[in-house]
Short mmCIF file of C-alpha atoms in Angstrom, two decimals:
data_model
loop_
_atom_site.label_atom_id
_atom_site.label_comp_id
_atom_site.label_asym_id
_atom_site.label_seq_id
_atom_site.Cartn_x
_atom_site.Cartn_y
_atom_site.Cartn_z
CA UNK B 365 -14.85 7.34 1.44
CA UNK B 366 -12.02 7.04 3.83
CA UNK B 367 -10.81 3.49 2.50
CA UNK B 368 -11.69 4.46 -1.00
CA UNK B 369 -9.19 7.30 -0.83
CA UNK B 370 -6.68 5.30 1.35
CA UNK B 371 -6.66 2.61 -1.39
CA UNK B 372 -6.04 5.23 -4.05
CA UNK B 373 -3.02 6.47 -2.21
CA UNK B 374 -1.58 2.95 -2.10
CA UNK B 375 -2.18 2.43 -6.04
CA UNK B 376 -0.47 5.97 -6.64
CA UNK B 377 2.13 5.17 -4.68
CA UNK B 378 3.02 1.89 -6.43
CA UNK B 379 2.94 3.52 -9.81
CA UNK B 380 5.61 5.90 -8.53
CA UNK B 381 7.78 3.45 -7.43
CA UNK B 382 7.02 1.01 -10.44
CA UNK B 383 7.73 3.75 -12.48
CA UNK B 384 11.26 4.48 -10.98
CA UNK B 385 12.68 0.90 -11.72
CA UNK B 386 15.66 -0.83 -10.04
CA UNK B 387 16.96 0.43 -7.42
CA UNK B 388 20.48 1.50 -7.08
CA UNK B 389 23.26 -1.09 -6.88
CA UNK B 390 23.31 -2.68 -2.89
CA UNK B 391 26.73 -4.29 -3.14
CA UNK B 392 27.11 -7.72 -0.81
CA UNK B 393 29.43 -7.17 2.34
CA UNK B 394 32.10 -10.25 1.59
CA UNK B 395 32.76 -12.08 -1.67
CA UNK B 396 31.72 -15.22 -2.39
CA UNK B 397 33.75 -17.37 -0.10
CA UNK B 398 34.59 -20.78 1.11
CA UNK B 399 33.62 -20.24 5.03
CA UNK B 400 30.27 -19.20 4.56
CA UNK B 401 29.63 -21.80 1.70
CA UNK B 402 31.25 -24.41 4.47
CA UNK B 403 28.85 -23.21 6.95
CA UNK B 404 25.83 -23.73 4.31
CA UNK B 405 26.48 -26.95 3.43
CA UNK B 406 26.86 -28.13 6.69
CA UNK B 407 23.39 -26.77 8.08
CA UNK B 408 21.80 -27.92 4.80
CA UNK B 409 23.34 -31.49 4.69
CA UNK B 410 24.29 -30.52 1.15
CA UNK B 411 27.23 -32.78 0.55
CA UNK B 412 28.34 -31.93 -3.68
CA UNK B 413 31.84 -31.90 -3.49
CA UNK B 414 32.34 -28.91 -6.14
CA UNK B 415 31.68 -26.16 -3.26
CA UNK B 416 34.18 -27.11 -1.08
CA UNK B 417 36.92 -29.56 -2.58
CA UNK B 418 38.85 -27.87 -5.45
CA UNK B 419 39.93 -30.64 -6.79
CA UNK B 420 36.22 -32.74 -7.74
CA UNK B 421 35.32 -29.25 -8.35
CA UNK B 422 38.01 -28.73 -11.30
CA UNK B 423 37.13 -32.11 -12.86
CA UNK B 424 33.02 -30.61 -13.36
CA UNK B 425 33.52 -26.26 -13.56
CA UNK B 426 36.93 -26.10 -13.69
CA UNK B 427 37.02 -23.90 -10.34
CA UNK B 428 35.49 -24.06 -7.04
CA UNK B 429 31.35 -22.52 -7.39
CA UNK B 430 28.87 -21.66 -5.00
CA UNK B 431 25.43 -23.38 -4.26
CA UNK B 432 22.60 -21.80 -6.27
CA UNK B 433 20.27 -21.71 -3.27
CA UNK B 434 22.99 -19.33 -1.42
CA UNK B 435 21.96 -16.83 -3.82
CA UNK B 436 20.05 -14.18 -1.37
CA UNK B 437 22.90 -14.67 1.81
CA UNK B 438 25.71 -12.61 -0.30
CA UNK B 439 23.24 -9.53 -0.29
CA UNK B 440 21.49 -9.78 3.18
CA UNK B 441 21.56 -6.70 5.13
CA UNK B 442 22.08 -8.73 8.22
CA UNK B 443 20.31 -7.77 11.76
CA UNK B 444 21.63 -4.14 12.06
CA UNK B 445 21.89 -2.69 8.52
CA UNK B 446 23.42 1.15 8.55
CA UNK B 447 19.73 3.26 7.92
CA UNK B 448 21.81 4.68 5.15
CA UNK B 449 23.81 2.14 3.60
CA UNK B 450 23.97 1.83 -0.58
CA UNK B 451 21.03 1.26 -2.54
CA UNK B 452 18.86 0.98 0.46
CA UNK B 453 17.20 4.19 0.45
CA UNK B 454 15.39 3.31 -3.06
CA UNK B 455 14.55 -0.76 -2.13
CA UNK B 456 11.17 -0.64 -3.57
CA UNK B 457 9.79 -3.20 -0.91
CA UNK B 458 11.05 -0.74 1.65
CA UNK B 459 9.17 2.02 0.21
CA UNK B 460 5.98 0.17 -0.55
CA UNK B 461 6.39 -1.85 2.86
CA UNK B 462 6.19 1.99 4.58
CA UNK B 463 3.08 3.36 2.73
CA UNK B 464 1.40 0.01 3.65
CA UNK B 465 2.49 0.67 7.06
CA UNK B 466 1.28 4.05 7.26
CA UNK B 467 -2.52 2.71 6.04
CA UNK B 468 -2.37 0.28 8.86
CA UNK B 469 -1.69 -2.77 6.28
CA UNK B 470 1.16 -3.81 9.12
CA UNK B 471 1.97 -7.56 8.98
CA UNK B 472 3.67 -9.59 6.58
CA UNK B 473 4.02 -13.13 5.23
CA UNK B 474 5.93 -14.08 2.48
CA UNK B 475 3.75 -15.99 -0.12
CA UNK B 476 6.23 -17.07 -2.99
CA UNK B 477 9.82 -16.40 -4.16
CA UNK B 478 11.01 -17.77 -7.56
CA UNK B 479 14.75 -18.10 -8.04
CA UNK B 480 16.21 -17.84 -11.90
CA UNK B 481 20.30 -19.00 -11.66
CA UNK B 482 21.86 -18.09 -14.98
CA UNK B 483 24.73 -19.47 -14.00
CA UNK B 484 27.15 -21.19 -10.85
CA UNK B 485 28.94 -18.54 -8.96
CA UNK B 486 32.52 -18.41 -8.30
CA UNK B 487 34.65 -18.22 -5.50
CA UNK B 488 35.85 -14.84 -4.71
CA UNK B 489 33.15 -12.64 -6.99
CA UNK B 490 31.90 -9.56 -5.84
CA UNK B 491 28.42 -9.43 -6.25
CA UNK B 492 25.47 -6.70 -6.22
CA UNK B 493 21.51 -6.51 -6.13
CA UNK B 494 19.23 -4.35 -7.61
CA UNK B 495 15.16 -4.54 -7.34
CA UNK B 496 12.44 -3.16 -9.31
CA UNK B 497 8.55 -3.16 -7.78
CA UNK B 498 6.61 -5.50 -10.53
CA UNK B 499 3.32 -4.93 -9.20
CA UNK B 500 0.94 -4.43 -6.25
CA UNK B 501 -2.50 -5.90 -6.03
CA UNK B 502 -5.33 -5.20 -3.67
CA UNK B 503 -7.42 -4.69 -1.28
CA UNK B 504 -7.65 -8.32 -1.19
CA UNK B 505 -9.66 -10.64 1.50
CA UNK B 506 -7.32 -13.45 3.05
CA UNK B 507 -7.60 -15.85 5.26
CA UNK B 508 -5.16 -13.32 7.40
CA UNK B 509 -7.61 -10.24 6.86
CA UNK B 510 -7.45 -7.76 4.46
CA UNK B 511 -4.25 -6.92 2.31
CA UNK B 512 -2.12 -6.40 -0.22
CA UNK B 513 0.14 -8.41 -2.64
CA UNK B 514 3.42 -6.86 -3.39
CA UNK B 515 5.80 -8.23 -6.16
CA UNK B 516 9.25 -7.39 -6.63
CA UNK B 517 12.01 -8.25 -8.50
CA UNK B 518 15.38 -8.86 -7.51
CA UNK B 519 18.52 -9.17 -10.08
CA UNK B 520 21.97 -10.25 -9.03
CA UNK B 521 25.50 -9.14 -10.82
CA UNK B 522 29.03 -9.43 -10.90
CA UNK B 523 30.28 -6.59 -12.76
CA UNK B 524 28.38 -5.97 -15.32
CA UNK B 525 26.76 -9.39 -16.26
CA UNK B 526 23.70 -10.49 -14.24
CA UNK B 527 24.09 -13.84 -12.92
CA UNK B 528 20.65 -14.65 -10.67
CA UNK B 529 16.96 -13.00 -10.40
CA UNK B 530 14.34 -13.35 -8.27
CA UNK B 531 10.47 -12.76 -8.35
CA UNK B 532 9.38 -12.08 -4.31
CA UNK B 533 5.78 -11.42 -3.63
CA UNK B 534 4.64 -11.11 0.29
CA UNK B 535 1.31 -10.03 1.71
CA UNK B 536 0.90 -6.97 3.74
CA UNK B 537 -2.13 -6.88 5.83
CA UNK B 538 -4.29 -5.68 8.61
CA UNK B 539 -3.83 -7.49 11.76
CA UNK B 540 -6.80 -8.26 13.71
CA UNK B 541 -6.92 -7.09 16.98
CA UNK B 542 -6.21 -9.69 19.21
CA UNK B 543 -8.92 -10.77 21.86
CA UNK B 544 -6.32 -13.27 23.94
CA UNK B 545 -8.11 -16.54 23.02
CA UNK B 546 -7.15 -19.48 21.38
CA UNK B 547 -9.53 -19.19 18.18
CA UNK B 548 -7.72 -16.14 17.54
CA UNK B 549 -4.24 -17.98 16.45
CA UNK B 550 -2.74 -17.38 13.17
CA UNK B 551 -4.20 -20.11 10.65
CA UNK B 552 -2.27 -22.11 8.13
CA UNK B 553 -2.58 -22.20 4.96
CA UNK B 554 -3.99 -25.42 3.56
CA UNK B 555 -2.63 -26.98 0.34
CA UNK B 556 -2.90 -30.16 -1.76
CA UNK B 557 0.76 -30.97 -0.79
CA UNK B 558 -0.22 -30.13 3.35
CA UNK B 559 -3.95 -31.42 3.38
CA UNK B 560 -3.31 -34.81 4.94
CA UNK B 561 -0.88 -33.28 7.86
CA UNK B 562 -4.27 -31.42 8.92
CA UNK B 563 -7.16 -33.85 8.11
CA UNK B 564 -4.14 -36.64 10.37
CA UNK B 565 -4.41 -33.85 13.72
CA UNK B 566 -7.75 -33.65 13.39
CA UNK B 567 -7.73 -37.15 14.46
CA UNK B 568 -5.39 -36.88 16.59
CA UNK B 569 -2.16 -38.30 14.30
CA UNK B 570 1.01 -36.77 13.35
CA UNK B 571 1.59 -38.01 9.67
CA UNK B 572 4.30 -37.56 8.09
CA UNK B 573 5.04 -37.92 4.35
CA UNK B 574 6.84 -40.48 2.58
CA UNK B 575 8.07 -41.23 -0.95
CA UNK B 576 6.30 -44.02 -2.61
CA UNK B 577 9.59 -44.23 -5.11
CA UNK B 578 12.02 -44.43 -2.50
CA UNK B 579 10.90 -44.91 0.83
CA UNK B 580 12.47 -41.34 2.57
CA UNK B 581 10.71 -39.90 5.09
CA UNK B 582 10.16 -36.06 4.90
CA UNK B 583 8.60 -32.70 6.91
CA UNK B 584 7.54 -29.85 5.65
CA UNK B 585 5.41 -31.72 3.04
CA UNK B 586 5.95 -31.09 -0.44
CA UNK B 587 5.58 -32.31 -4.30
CA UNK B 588 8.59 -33.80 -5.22
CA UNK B 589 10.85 -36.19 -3.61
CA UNK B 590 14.38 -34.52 -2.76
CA UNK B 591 16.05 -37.70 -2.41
CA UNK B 592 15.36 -38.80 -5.95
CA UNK B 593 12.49 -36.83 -7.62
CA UNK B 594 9.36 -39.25 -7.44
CA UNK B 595 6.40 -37.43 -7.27
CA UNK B 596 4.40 -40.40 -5.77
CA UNK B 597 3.78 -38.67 -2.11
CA UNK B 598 2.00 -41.24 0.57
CA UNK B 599 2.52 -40.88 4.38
CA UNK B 600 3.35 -42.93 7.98
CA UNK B 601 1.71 -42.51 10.84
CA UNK B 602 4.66 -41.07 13.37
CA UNK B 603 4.55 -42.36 17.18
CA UNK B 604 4.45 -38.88 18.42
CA UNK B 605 7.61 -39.19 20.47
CA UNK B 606 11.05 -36.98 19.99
CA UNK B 607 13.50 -34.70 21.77
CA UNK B 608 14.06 -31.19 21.74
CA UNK B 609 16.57 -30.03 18.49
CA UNK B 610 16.53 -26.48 19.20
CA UNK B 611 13.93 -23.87 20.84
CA UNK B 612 13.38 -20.51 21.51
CA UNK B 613 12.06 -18.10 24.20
CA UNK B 614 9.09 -15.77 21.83
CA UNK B 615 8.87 -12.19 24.25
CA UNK B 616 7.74 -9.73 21.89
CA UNK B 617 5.69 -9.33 19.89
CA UNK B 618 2.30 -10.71 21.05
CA UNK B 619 0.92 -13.17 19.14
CA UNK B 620 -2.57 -13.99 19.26
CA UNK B 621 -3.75 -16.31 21.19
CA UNK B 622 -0.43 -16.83 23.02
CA UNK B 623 0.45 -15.72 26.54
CA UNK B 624 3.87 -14.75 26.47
CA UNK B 625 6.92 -15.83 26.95
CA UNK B 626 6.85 -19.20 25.88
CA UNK B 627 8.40 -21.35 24.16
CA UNK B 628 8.81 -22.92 20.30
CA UNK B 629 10.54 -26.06 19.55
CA UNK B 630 12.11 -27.40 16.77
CA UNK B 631 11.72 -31.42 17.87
CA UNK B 632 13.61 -34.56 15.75
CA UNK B 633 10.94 -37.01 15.98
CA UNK B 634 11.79 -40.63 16.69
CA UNK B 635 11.43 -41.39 12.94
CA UNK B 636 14.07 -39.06 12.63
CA UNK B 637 12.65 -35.68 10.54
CA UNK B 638 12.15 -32.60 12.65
CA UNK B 639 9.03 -30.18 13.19
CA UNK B 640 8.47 -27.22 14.82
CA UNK B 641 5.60 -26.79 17.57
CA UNK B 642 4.98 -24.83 21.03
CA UNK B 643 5.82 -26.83 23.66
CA UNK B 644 2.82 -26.79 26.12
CA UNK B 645 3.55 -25.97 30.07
CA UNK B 646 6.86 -25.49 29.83
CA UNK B 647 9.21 -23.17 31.86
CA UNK B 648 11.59 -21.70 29.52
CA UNK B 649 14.63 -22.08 31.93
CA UNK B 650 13.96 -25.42 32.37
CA UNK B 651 13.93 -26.33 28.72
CA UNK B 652 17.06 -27.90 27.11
CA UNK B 653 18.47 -29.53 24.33
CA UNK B 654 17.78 -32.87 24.15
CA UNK B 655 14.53 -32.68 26.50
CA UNK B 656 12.18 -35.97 25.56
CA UNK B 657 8.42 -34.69 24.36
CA UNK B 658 5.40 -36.03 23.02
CA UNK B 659 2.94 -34.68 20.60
CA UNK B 660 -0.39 -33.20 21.62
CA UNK B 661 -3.17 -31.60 19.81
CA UNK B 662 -4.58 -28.41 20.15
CA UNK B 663 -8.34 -27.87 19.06
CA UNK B 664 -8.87 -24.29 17.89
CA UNK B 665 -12.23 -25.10 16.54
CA UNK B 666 -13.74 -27.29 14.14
CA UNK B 667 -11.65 -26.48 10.86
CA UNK B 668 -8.06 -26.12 12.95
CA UNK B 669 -6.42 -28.57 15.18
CA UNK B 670 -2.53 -27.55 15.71
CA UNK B 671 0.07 -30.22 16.83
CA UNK B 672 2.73 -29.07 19.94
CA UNK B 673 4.49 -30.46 22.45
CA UNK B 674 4.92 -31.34 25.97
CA UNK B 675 7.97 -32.37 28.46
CA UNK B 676 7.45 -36.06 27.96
CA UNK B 677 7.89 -37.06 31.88
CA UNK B 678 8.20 -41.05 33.00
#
């Protein structure tokens, strides 16, 4: 009776805030601007002249316009938002996040986000977001635990005339309680694209995929070919060897099946793409940049085996 009264709550709930619409205009901090679109390109290896040289960018737009794929950093509330800042006290993920909070549906993963651009942004516009709450489905059974599917809808404008939308959806569930062991880990999810990374560490390989149109080597796995669009996906076996990239320290919170502190690496491989594992036995002051490692494989049970890391020592 409990649940089936909890669960109406939640559906009432989303009605409500379905029913109010967009929330009110949360204006971005800066305007579009060359710095950050500088810094962007540079940590995405995104090279197209028109964001950053005026004059290649003339000859196309006729003015200097911002990457599509930049569309959600103009609007982020950054690490330490004001509790009351504009437009934030009606964000309809807030509100729905909190009432799944309160029935104990307290973790989150984001599932999907479609992007619509309706057109390139300029330098120097002042932009502004407003969401509405599309839906909210559940109690569902996941491969996480129980939960619910939340859908919003995000619109972007300058002035008046909306320029970019996006469709969000996450999953809020109910965390199971962690018991400390290693069967207890968080488990991927499995897809067509990502089904030969896992069959290859059950074996004990570290694949990684390659174009059949082109030859480029790639990680995360996907569809399509970024380099030049083939969607003819095969994959390399990779020797298992790299260095440290970039790492961090994980404190808080607990994560099950992990001890804490320790540590997550982001490692190039020796084939030159870069994936992100724990590295095994390591003392976090000791680790650095640069740090040779070799791949290992961890056997949760007989569906899971997870690839990480250790110090790779002569």
């Amino acid at each position: 009776m409990a649940d089936q009264d909890a669960t109406a709550a939640i559906r009432q709930a989303a009605e409500r805030i379905a029913a109010a619409g967009q929330s009110p205009p949360r204006a971005a901090p800066d305007p579009v601007n060359l710095p950050m679109i500088r810094h962007w390109t540079q940590a995405m290896g995104d090279t197209n002249p028109v964001y950053t040289d005026a004059a290649a960018a003339a000859a196309v737009h006729g003015h200097l316009v911002a990457p599509p794929a930049m569309l959600q950093v103009w609007t982020m509330r950054g690490l330490r938002p004001a509790p009351d800042a504009a437009g934030d006290s009606g964000d309809p993920l807030g509100l729905m996040s909190a009432v799944l909070d309160d029935a104990g549906f307290t973790s989150v993963v984001a599932t999907n986000s479609e992007q619509e651009y309706y057109r390139y942004l300029r330098h120097g516009e002042q932009l502004t977001v407003r969401t509405s709450l599309e839906g909210v489905t559940g109690p569902k059974r996941t491969a996480l635990g129980e939960g619910w599917f939340v859908t919003t809808r995000s619109t972007w404008y300058a002035g008046d005339e909306a320029v970019a939308a996006m469709r969000f959806r996450v999953l809020k569930f109910r965390p199971a309680a962690p018991k400390g062991t290693v069967g207890d880990v968080l488990r991927p999810v499995v897809t067509a694209d990502t089904a030969f990374f896992w069959d290859g560490t059950a074996r004990g390989e570290l694949r990684i995929q390659r174009c059949g149109g082109c030859g480029a080597l790639r990680h995360p796995p996907g569809p399509m070919c970024p380099d030049c669009g083939a969607d003819k996906p095969e994959y390399v076996l990779a020797a298992g060897t790299g260095e440290v990239y970039s790492y961090v320290v994980h404190h808080h919170p607990p994560v099950p099946g992990r001890q804490v502190p320790f540590v997550i690496a982001l490692v190039q491989l020796t084939e030159g793409v870069r994936m992100v594992g724990e590295l095994l036995g390591a003392d976090p002051d000791k680790v650095s940049i640069g740090l040779p490692v070799r791949a290992e494989f961890v056997r949760v049970d007989s569906g899971l085996t997870l690839p990480a890391w250790r110090e790779d020592r002569p």
